[in-house]
Amino acid sequence: MEASSSGEGSQRDEEKGMFQYFGWVYHIGVNSVGREYCHLRFLLVRGKCVAMYKRDPHQNPGIKPIRQGVMGATLVVEELGRRKVNNGELYVIQFCSRLDESRKGEDFKVALNSYTPSNLK
């Protein structure tokens, strides 16, 4: 799949039957000191593999992901809806593990700039 100039896209690879999505999202949460953060990150989903980068890996091929994992039966994706973040409204989705009841270190939230049905398909 060619990387679009906007750095965003999704596609199903017909040969392998694999879904692929990549694009810029906001990684939001609360740090260990209790302060909220909102960082622009590049999310890449390829089949069952999920990776988050500080920069676009298509334009910077040698960079390593800051977070990565494999989707399995224990992954839960929750739609948290619209949230006010830094004087703006974002649509928030949370990824977490069903096995980790304490939810420490195993979940992360991403926010889309604006909600449209095409953002989530």
Coordinates of C-alpha atoms in Angstrom, one line a residue:
M1 CA 0.0 0.0 0.0
E2 CA 1.3 3.4 -0.9
A3 CA 1.6 6.0 1.9
S4 CA -0.7 8.8 1.1
S5 CA 0.5 12.4 1.3
S6 CA -1.8 13.0 4.3
G7 CA -0.2 10.1 6.1
E8 CA -3.5 8.3 6.6
G9 CA -5.3 5.3 5.1
S10 CA -6.9 2.0 5.5
Q11 CA -7.1 -1.0 3.2
R12 CA -7.7 -4.7 3.1
D13 CA -4.9 -6.6 1.4
E14 CA -6.8 -9.0 -0.9
E15 CA -3.9 -11.4 -1.3
K16 CA -3.4 -12.0 2.4
G17 CA -6.8 -11.0 3.6
M18 CA -5.2 -8.6 6.1
F19 CA -6.6 -5.3 7.3
Q20 CA -4.2 -2.4 7.5
Y21 CA -4.8 1.1 8.9
F22 CA -2.3 3.9 9.5
G23 CA -2.6 7.5 10.5
W24 CA -2.0 10.2 13.0
V25 CA -3.9 10.1 16.3
Y26 CA -3.6 11.8 19.7
H27 CA -2.3 9.5 22.5
I28 CA -3.9 10.8 25.7
G29 CA -3.8 9.8 29.3
V30 CA -2.5 10.6 32.8
N31 CA 1.2 10.2 33.7
S32 CA 2.5 8.9 37.1
V33 CA 2.5 12.4 38.6
G34 CA -1.2 12.8 37.8
R35 CA -0.8 15.3 34.9
E36 CA -2.8 14.8 31.7
Y37 CA -0.9 14.5 28.4
C38 CA -1.9 14.6 24.8
H39 CA 0.8 13.7 22.3
L40 CA 0.5 13.4 18.5
R41 CA 1.4 9.8 17.5
F42 CA 1.4 7.7 14.4
L43 CA -0.7 4.5 14.8
L44 CA -0.1 1.5 12.5
V45 CA -2.5 -1.5 12.5
R46 CA -1.4 -4.4 10.3
G47 CA -3.6 -7.5 10.7
K48 CA -3.3 -8.3 14.4
C49 CA -0.2 -6.2 15.0
V50 CA -0.5 -2.7 16.5
A51 CA 2.4 -0.2 16.8
M52 CA 2.6 3.4 17.9
Y53 CA 5.4 5.7 16.7
K54 CA 6.5 9.3 17.4
R55 CA 7.1 9.8 13.6
D56 CA 5.7 8.4 10.4
P57 CA 7.5 5.0 9.8
H58 CA 6.8 5.3 6.0
Q59 CA 8.9 8.5 5.9
N60 CA 11.4 7.3 8.6
P61 CA 12.0 3.6 7.9
G62 CA 14.6 3.0 10.6
I63 CA 12.6 4.1 13.7
K64 CA 11.4 1.8 16.4
P65 CA 7.8 1.9 17.8
I66 CA 7.3 3.4 21.3
R67 CA 4.5 0.9 21.9
Q68 CA 3.6 -2.3 20.1
G69 CA 1.5 -5.4 20.7
V70 CA -0.6 -8.1 19.1
M71 CA -4.4 -8.1 19.2
G72 CA -5.9 -11.2 20.7
A73 CA -9.1 -12.5 22.3
T74 CA -8.4 -10.5 25.4
L75 CA -8.2 -7.1 23.7
V76 CA -11.1 -4.8 24.4
V77 CA -11.8 -1.6 22.4
E78 CA -14.1 0.8 24.1
E79 CA -15.6 3.9 22.5
L80 CA -15.4 6.6 25.2
G81 CA -17.1 9.2 22.9
R82 CA -16.3 12.9 22.7
R83 CA -14.0 14.3 25.3
K84 CA -12.7 17.8 26.0
V85 CA -8.9 17.8 25.6
N86 CA -6.8 20.9 25.7
N87 CA -9.5 23.4 24.7
G88 CA -10.8 21.1 22.0
E89 CA -13.2 18.2 21.5
L90 CA -11.8 14.9 20.4
Y91 CA -13.4 11.5 19.8
V92 CA -11.7 9.0 22.1
I93 CA -11.2 5.2 21.8
Q94 CA -9.5 3.1 24.5
F95 CA -7.6 -0.1 24.0
C96 CA -7.2 -2.3 27.0
S97 CA -6.7 -6.0 28.1
R98 CA -9.5 -7.9 29.6
L99 CA -7.0 -9.9 31.7
D100 CA -5.6 -6.8 33.5
E101 CA -8.2 -5.8 36.0
S102 CA -6.0 -3.1 37.6
R103 CA -5.6 -1.4 34.1
K104 CA -2.1 -0.2 35.0
G105 CA 0.1 0.0 32.0
E106 CA -2.0 -2.2 29.8
D107 CA -4.4 0.3 28.4
F108 CA -4.0 3.3 26.2
K109 CA -6.4 5.9 24.7
V110 CA -6.2 7.4 21.2
A111 CA -8.3 10.3 20.0
L112 CA -9.3 11.2 16.5
N113 CA -9.3 14.9 15.5
S114 CA -13.0 14.8 14.6
Y115 CA -15.6 12.1 14.5
T116 CA -16.9 11.0 11.2
P117 CA -18.1 7.5 10.4
S118 CA -15.3 7.2 7.8
N119 CA -12.7 7.7 10.6
L120 CA -13.7 4.5 12.2
K121 CA -14.2 2.2 9.3

